[in-house]
């Protein structure tokens, strides 16, 4: 019986034991089954290769042929309704944007410290709705900087991503542009930066009906071409001041503790997290619980406490009382003296 044993071995390894429990096959049946299993494995390998090629094409930025062409959209120089906060950084200066993120200058005797939340790199149909539930529990409005490419096309995941983003908007959160492909914007041409901005904006506008006015460059990096592109599109450059590498972390409680350390040291700020990881969501839950326990109390206005505000409120307060430092480095020197 060596041939049959061989056939059983091969078929068993290919078909993962799917027939071995059905009784002893004849040699001929064994050969047929081996052939069938091999054909099935070949078909699966072919399907996997096709899926990999499609995924690679997507990552590389080529639009697969099955995606619908971009519909006609408004001219990108047509901006949405006036921003609900004063324009803080018309030159799209990174130095200025980092300073804005640090928050307003607090008057002596004022213990109210502002926090606003931002989430990058979604939407993810799996995790973003969980973030929305956590935010709803605490009645908090945040800003989501999304990747346009996730919203394109007719595949189930793209459809689910658009529906997820619509839920973000329906819940009253702001949506900002985080480029079309999460491209690093330094070292590319001015035209390429504009493409990343415009395609990202178009994807968001198709999904939500609104063209975003907020822009956050991936990795917080922008060179002179990028700054010119952001200026040309009249976008508000928005960075952050509190973040603890949540994309790389495995221990959500440790991440939460470090975020609290940053919040206390910086006396509030713009928090950056990612709505695409469960560990970030766990840390977010703990952070919101802590902020609730340490909230500002109007009955004791001089006692330091935190108030979570939406981004427009945060930016209006920064406009009303900007920090008197030219850069984050200057501010940091002042903090070191405390
Ligand atoms: Zn990002």
Tab-separated table of C-alpha atoms and ligand atoms in Angstrom:
chain	number	residue	atom	x	y	z
A	1	UNK	CA	0.000	0.000	0.000
A	2	UNK	CA	2.855	2.514	-0.317
A	3	UNK	CA	1.178	4.410	-3.217
A	4	UNK	CA	-2.015	4.892	-1.282
A	5	UNK	CA	-0.117	6.038	1.769
A	6	UNK	CA	1.734	8.515	-0.386
A	7	UNK	CA	-1.530	9.741	-1.914
A	8	UNK	CA	-3.029	10.051	1.540
A	9	UNK	CA	-0.023	11.973	2.730
A	10	UNK	CA	-0.094	14.428	-0.177
A	11	UNK	CA	-3.822	14.866	-0.209
A	12	UNK	CA	-3.821	15.174	3.549
A	13	UNK	CA	-1.223	17.909	3.454
A	14	UNK	CA	-2.968	19.743	0.614
A	15	UNK	CA	-6.573	19.366	1.640
A	16	UNK	CA	-5.830	19.640	5.354
A	17	UNK	CA	-7.402	16.289	6.206
A	18	UNK	CA	-10.753	17.120	4.693
A	19	UNK	CA	-11.309	13.587	3.370
A	20	UNK	CA	-9.146	11.407	5.615
A	21	UNK	CA	-11.970	10.732	8.008
A	22	UNK	CA	-14.297	9.422	5.281
A	23	UNK	CA	-13.026	5.823	5.229
A	24	UNK	CA	-10.327	4.127	3.205
A	25	UNK	CA	-10.353	5.249	-0.438
A	26	UNK	CA	-9.077	3.042	-3.262
A	27	UNK	CA	-5.772	3.878	-4.943
A	28	UNK	CA	-7.697	5.413	-7.882
A	29	UNK	CA	-9.910	7.490	-5.588
A	30	UNK	CA	-6.817	8.586	-3.719
A	31	UNK	CA	-5.161	9.775	-6.924
A	32	UNK	CA	-8.296	11.677	-7.982
A	33	UNK	CA	-8.525	13.314	-4.619
A	34	UNK	CA	-4.860	14.293	-4.715
A	35	UNK	CA	-5.397	15.845	-8.155
A	36	UNK	CA	-8.514	17.665	-6.972
A	37	UNK	CA	-6.785	18.920	-3.853
A	38	UNK	CA	-3.825	20.100	-5.899
A	39	UNK	CA	-6.110	21.899	-8.386
A	40	UNK	CA	-7.919	23.521	-5.476
A	41	UNK	CA	-4.622	24.582	-3.868
A	42	UNK	CA	-3.415	25.988	-7.219
A	43	UNK	CA	-6.640	27.974	-7.610
A	44	UNK	CA	-6.277	29.317	-4.065
A	45	UNK	CA	-2.631	30.259	-4.675
A	46	UNK	CA	-3.688	32.057	-7.886
A	47	UNK	CA	-6.439	33.916	-6.004
A	48	UNK	CA	-3.976	34.891	-3.278
A	49	UNK	CA	-1.468	36.157	-5.841
A	50	UNK	CA	-4.185	38.234	-7.546
A	51	UNK	CA	-5.293	39.691	-4.194
A	52	UNK	CA	-1.675	40.510	-3.307
A	53	UNK	CA	-1.134	42.217	-6.671
A	54	UNK	CA	-4.327	44.233	-6.202
A	55	UNK	CA	-3.319	45.230	-2.694
A	56	UNK	CA	0.130	46.218	-3.914
A	57	UNK	CA	-1.368	48.247	-6.772
A	58	UNK	CA	-3.521	50.035	-4.217
A	59	UNK	CA	-0.609	50.692	-1.878
A	60	UNK	CA	1.495	51.933	-4.763
A	61	UNK	CA	-1.208	54.418	-5.605
A	62	UNK	CA	-2.381	53.009	-8.957
A	63	UNK	CA	-6.114	53.012	-9.206
A	64	UNK	CA	-7.280	49.485	-10.132
A	65	UNK	CA	-9.449	49.498	-13.241
A	66	UNK	CA	-12.552	48.327	-11.346
A	67	UNK	CA	-12.745	51.561	-9.341
A	68	UNK	CA	-15.230	54.120	-10.542
A	69	UNK	CA	-13.665	57.247	-12.064
A	70	UNK	CA	-13.697	60.357	-9.926
A	71	UNK	CA	-16.954	62.241	-10.340
A	72	UNK	CA	-16.884	65.904	-11.168
A	73	UNK	CA	-16.352	67.924	-8.033
A	74	UNK	CA	-16.257	71.583	-7.269
A	75	UNK	CA	-13.061	73.408	-8.101
A	76	UNK	CA	-10.631	72.716	-5.242
A	77	UNK	CA	-10.195	76.450	-4.846
A	78	UNK	CA	-13.864	76.616	-3.785
A	79	UNK	CA	-13.566	76.300	-0.058
A	80	UNK	CA	-16.267	75.299	2.385
A	81	UNK	CA	-18.199	77.749	4.494
A	82	UNK	CA	-16.108	80.136	6.600
A	83	UNK	CA	-14.080	78.395	9.284
A	84	UNK	CA	-15.767	78.577	12.673
A	85	UNK	CA	-12.575	79.897	14.255
A	86	UNK	CA	-10.199	82.733	13.362
A	87	UNK	CA	-7.462	81.966	10.878
A	88	UNK	CA	-4.378	81.450	13.023
A	89	UNK	CA	-1.705	80.466	10.561
A	90	UNK	CA	-2.289	81.812	7.037
A	91	UNK	CA	1.346	81.156	6.094
A	92	UNK	CA	1.053	77.447	6.955
A	93	UNK	CA	4.158	77.735	9.098
A	94	UNK	CA	5.062	74.532	10.926
A	95	UNK	CA	6.634	76.495	13.794
A	96	UNK	CA	3.394	78.418	14.236
A	97	UNK	CA	1.267	75.273	13.910
A	98	UNK	CA	3.269	73.525	16.667
A	99	UNK	CA	2.773	76.597	18.884
A	100	UNK	CA	-0.983	76.754	18.198
A	101	UNK	CA	-1.192	73.099	19.241
A	102	UNK	CA	0.251	73.979	22.658
A	103	UNK	CA	-2.904	75.886	23.474
A	104	UNK	CA	-3.811	79.320	24.834
A	105	UNK	CA	-1.982	81.364	27.419
A	106	UNK	CA	-3.727	80.930	30.763
A	107	UNK	CA	-4.250	84.020	32.908
A	108	UNK	CA	-3.091	83.888	36.541
A	109	UNK	CA	-5.852	82.574	38.773
A	110	UNK	CA	-7.468	80.677	35.907
A	111	UNK	CA	-7.263	76.952	36.590
A	112	UNK	CA	-9.202	75.845	33.509
A	113	UNK	CA	-6.985	73.778	31.204
A	114	UNK	CA	-8.173	72.874	27.727
A	115	UNK	CA	-7.931	69.496	26.039
A	116	UNK	CA	-9.096	68.581	22.573
A	117	UNK	CA	-8.920	65.150	20.953
A	118	UNK	CA	-7.823	64.228	17.444
A	119	UNK	CA	-7.666	60.819	15.746
A	120	UNK	CA	-5.578	59.970	12.704
A	121	UNK	CA	-5.313	57.312	9.998
A	122	UNK	CA	-8.901	56.040	9.884
A	123	UNK	CA	-11.609	55.466	9.197
A	124	UNK	CA	-11.512	51.783	10.160
A	125	UNK	CA	-14.943	50.106	10.098
A	126	UNK	CA	-13.828	47.817	12.964
A	127	UNK	CA	-12.430	50.306	15.460
A	128	UNK	CA	-13.675	53.806	14.580
A	129	UNK	CA	-17.271	53.031	15.696
A	130	UNK	CA	-15.860	51.930	19.071
A	131	UNK	CA	-14.111	55.310	19.372
A	132	UNK	CA	-17.402	57.022	18.534
A	133	UNK	CA	-19.145	55.084	21.328
A	134	UNK	CA	-16.471	56.067	23.872
A	135	UNK	CA	-16.696	59.725	22.818
A	136	UNK	CA	-20.501	59.653	22.971
A	137	UNK	CA	-20.387	58.227	26.499
A	138	UNK	CA	-18.353	61.246	27.590
A	139	UNK	CA	-20.255	63.692	25.323
A	140	UNK	CA	-17.018	64.745	23.656
A	141	UNK	CA	-16.520	66.047	20.122
A	142	UNK	CA	-13.230	65.307	18.394
A	143	UNK	CA	-11.576	65.760	14.997
A	144	UNK	CA	-10.743	62.820	12.716
A	145	UNK	CA	-7.958	63.178	10.138
A	146	UNK	CA	-8.694	60.505	7.579
A	147	UNK	CA	-6.909	58.829	4.678
A	148	UNK	CA	-8.806	59.461	1.437
A	149	UNK	CA	-7.787	56.202	-0.269
A	150	UNK	CA	-9.734	54.123	2.250
A	151	UNK	CA	-12.943	55.755	1.014
A	152	UNK	CA	-12.535	55.038	-2.697
A	153	UNK	CA	-14.225	52.329	-4.744
A	154	UNK	CA	-17.048	49.818	-4.513
A	155	UNK	CA	-15.413	47.054	-2.487
A	156	UNK	CA	-17.207	46.153	0.741
A	157	UNK	CA	-14.431	47.628	2.879
A	158	UNK	CA	-14.500	50.973	1.046
A	159	UNK	CA	-18.303	51.105	1.331
A	160	UNK	CA	-18.048	50.316	5.061
A	161	UNK	CA	-15.336	52.962	5.467
A	162	UNK	CA	-17.543	55.611	3.866
A	163	UNK	CA	-20.466	54.603	6.086
A	164	UNK	CA	-18.152	54.809	9.099
A	165	UNK	CA	-17.063	58.320	8.123
A	166	UNK	CA	-20.692	59.344	7.659
A	167	UNK	CA	-21.313	58.183	11.246
A	168	UNK	CA	-18.358	60.316	12.385
A	169	UNK	CA	-19.940	63.380	10.747
A	170	UNK	CA	-23.459	62.530	11.965
A	171	UNK	CA	-22.130	62.356	15.535
A	172	UNK	CA	-20.940	65.953	15.183
A	173	UNK	CA	-17.205	65.394	14.885
A	174	UNK	CA	-14.956	67.291	12.503
A	175	UNK	CA	-13.255	65.565	9.590
A	176	UNK	CA	-9.867	66.727	8.362
A	177	UNK	CA	-7.723	65.730	5.402
A	178	UNK	CA	-4.712	63.490	6.155
A	179	UNK	CA	-3.791	63.124	2.427
A	180	UNK	CA	-5.047	60.540	-0.045
A	181	UNK	CA	-2.373	57.880	0.545
A	182	UNK	CA	-0.787	58.873	3.856
A	183	UNK	CA	2.137	60.004	1.725
A	184	UNK	CA	5.236	61.548	3.207
A	185	UNK	CA	4.995	65.047	1.759
A	186	UNK	CA	8.638	66.026	1.956
A	187	UNK	CA	10.961	65.366	-0.973
A	188	UNK	CA	8.141	65.305	-3.554
A	189	UNK	CA	7.101	67.982	-6.013
A	190	UNK	CA	4.654	70.785	-5.371
A	191	UNK	CA	2.264	69.162	-7.872
A	192	UNK	CA	2.463	65.833	-6.065
A	193	UNK	CA	1.663	67.500	-2.738
A	194	UNK	CA	-1.330	69.216	-4.346
A	195	UNK	CA	-2.494	65.844	-5.726
A	196	UNK	CA	-2.303	64.263	-2.276
A	197	UNK	CA	-4.308	67.131	-0.798
A	198	UNK	CA	-6.875	67.384	-3.600
A	199	UNK	CA	-7.461	63.637	-4.004
A	200	UNK	CA	-7.790	63.221	-0.237
A	201	UNK	CA	-10.241	66.127	-0.114
A	202	UNK	CA	-12.212	64.710	-3.079
A	203	UNK	CA	-12.531	61.285	-1.402
A	204	UNK	CA	-13.780	62.908	1.802
A	205	UNK	CA	-16.188	65.164	-0.080
A	206	UNK	CA	-17.632	62.189	-1.992
A	207	UNK	CA	-18.176	60.327	1.283
A	208	UNK	CA	-19.531	63.167	3.412
A	209	UNK	CA	-20.637	65.924	1.047
A	210	UNK	CA	-18.246	68.298	2.773
A	211	UNK	CA	-14.846	69.463	1.687
A	212	UNK	CA	-12.458	69.520	4.660
A	213	UNK	CA	-10.768	72.725	5.688
A	214	UNK	CA	-8.410	71.151	8.223
A	215	UNK	CA	-5.242	69.500	7.059
A	216	UNK	CA	-2.717	67.401	8.955
A	217	UNK	CA	0.354	66.216	7.026
A	218	UNK	CA	1.433	62.634	7.771
A	219	UNK	CA	4.223	62.564	10.379
A	220	UNK	CA	3.715	66.320	10.892
A	221	UNK	CA	6.205	66.999	8.105
A	222	UNK	CA	6.007	69.603	5.366
A	223	UNK	CA	8.680	71.359	3.333
A	224	UNK	CA	8.418	74.664	1.448
A	225	UNK	CA	6.546	73.027	-1.476
A	226	UNK	CA	4.088	71.505	0.972
A	227	UNK	CA	3.561	74.776	2.820
A	228	UNK	CA	2.920	76.541	-0.488
A	229	UNK	CA	0.365	73.860	-1.410
A	230	UNK	CA	-1.449	74.167	1.940
A	231	UNK	CA	-1.506	77.967	1.516
A	232	UNK	CA	-2.788	77.687	-2.059
A	233	UNK	CA	-5.708	75.550	-0.903
A	234	UNK	CA	-6.442	77.883	2.008
A	235	UNK	CA	-6.294	74.995	4.511
A	236	UNK	CA	-5.689	75.190	8.229
A	237	UNK	CA	-2.592	73.262	9.231
A	238	UNK	CA	-3.344	71.400	12.429
A	239	UNK	CA	-0.731	69.515	14.466
A	240	UNK	CA	-0.770	68.214	18.052
A	241	UNK	CA	1.006	68.618	21.395
A	242	UNK	CA	0.202	65.449	23.357
A	243	UNK	CA	0.999	62.032	21.906
A	244	UNK	CA	2.620	58.854	23.127
A	245	UNK	CA	3.347	56.726	20.048
A	246	UNK	CA	0.068	54.829	20.372
A	247	UNK	CA	0.661	53.118	17.010
A	248	UNK	CA	3.600	51.203	18.471
A	249	UNK	CA	2.299	50.413	21.935
A	250	UNK	CA	1.096	47.126	23.332
A	251	UNK	CA	0.310	48.145	26.912
A	252	UNK	CA	-2.683	50.473	26.928
A	253	UNK	CA	-2.505	51.213	30.667
A	254	UNK	CA	1.137	52.294	30.449
A	255	UNK	CA	0.218	54.443	27.425
A	256	UNK	CA	-2.620	56.027	29.399
A	257	UNK	CA	-0.276	56.844	32.304
A	258	UNK	CA	2.227	58.489	29.965
A	259	UNK	CA	-0.533	60.483	28.261
A	260	UNK	CA	-1.647	61.754	31.664
A	261	UNK	CA	1.963	62.727	32.414
A	262	UNK	CA	2.056	64.761	29.190
A	263	UNK	CA	-1.331	66.378	29.854
A	264	UNK	CA	-0.224	67.450	33.342
A	265	UNK	CA	3.178	68.677	32.182
A	266	UNK	CA	1.769	70.645	29.223
A	267	UNK	CA	-1.401	71.717	31.078
A	268	UNK	CA	-3.711	70.370	28.402
A	269	UNK	CA	-3.215	70.358	24.663
A	270	UNK	CA	-4.233	68.724	21.405
A	271	UNK	CA	-4.106	64.967	21.917
A	272	UNK	CA	-3.195	62.777	18.946
A	273	UNK	CA	-4.289	59.146	18.943
A	274	UNK	CA	-5.168	56.666	16.203
A	275	UNK	CA	-8.699	55.297	15.858
A	276	UNK	CA	-7.395	52.117	14.245
A	277	UNK	CA	-5.986	50.195	17.233
A	278	UNK	CA	-7.792	48.554	20.146
A	279	UNK	CA	-4.971	49.437	22.553
A	280	UNK	CA	-5.496	53.116	21.695
A	281	UNK	CA	-9.200	52.760	22.425
A	282	UNK	CA	-8.485	51.170	25.813
A	283	UNK	CA	-6.074	53.998	26.639
A	284	UNK	CA	-8.649	56.548	25.430
A	285	UNK	CA	-11.279	55.102	27.789
A	286	UNK	CA	-8.888	55.405	30.735
A	287	UNK	CA	-7.807	58.900	29.701
A	288	UNK	CA	-11.389	60.152	29.453
A	289	UNK	CA	-12.153	58.635	32.864
A	290	UNK	CA	-9.135	60.383	34.357
A	291	UNK	CA	-10.021	63.722	32.718
A	292	UNK	CA	-13.535	63.395	34.098
A	293	UNK	CA	-12.172	62.803	37.618
A	294	UNK	CA	-9.811	65.779	37.226
A	295	UNK	CA	-12.223	68.104	35.475
A	296	UNK	CA	-12.247	71.837	36.013
A	297	UNK	CA	-14.801	72.995	38.574
A	298	UNK	CA	-16.412	76.410	38.012
A	299	UNK	CA	-17.042	76.656	41.779
A	300	UNK	CA	-13.274	76.625	42.341
A	301	UNK	CA	-12.057	78.441	39.204
A	302	UNK	CA	-8.449	78.831	40.339
A	303	UNK	CA	-7.985	75.121	41.012
A	304	UNK	CA	-6.342	73.415	38.047
A	305	UNK	CA	-8.726	71.116	36.214
A	306	UNK	CA	-9.279	69.942	32.677
A	307	UNK	CA	-12.078	70.677	30.269
A	308	UNK	CA	-12.431	68.729	27.052
A	309	UNK	CA	-13.545	71.090	24.299
A	310	UNK	CA	-14.111	70.666	20.592
A	311	UNK	CA	-11.421	71.849	18.216
A	312	UNK	CA	-13.195	75.084	17.152
A	313	UNK	CA	-13.467	76.142	20.818
A	314	UNK	CA	-9.810	75.267	21.385
A	315	UNK	CA	-8.703	77.324	18.367
A	316	UNK	CA	-10.908	80.282	19.302
A	317	UNK	CA	-9.338	80.351	22.765
A	318	UNK	CA	-5.841	80.158	21.262
A	319	UNK	CA	-6.716	83.079	18.964
A	320	UNK	CA	-7.995	85.110	21.946
A	321	UNK	CA	-4.903	84.451	24.112
A	322	UNK	CA	-1.919	83.167	22.131
A	323	UNK	CA	1.175	81.956	23.961
A	324	UNK	CA	3.857	84.669	23.835
A	325	UNK	CA	6.626	82.440	22.451
A	326	UNK	CA	8.021	82.273	18.949
A	327	UNK	CA	8.561	78.513	19.022
A	328	UNK	CA	8.050	75.335	21.009
A	329	UNK	CA	11.713	75.449	22.043
A	330	UNK	CA	11.206	78.839	23.713
A	331	UNK	CA	8.106	77.563	25.465
A	332	UNK	CA	9.951	74.459	26.610
A	333	UNK	CA	12.734	76.605	28.146
A	334	UNK	CA	10.087	78.465	30.121
A	335	UNK	CA	8.544	75.204	31.289
A	336	UNK	CA	11.927	73.926	32.441
A	337	UNK	CA	12.224	76.985	34.712
A	338	UNK	CA	9.018	76.147	36.597
B	1	LIG	ZN1	-1.008	59.501	10.067
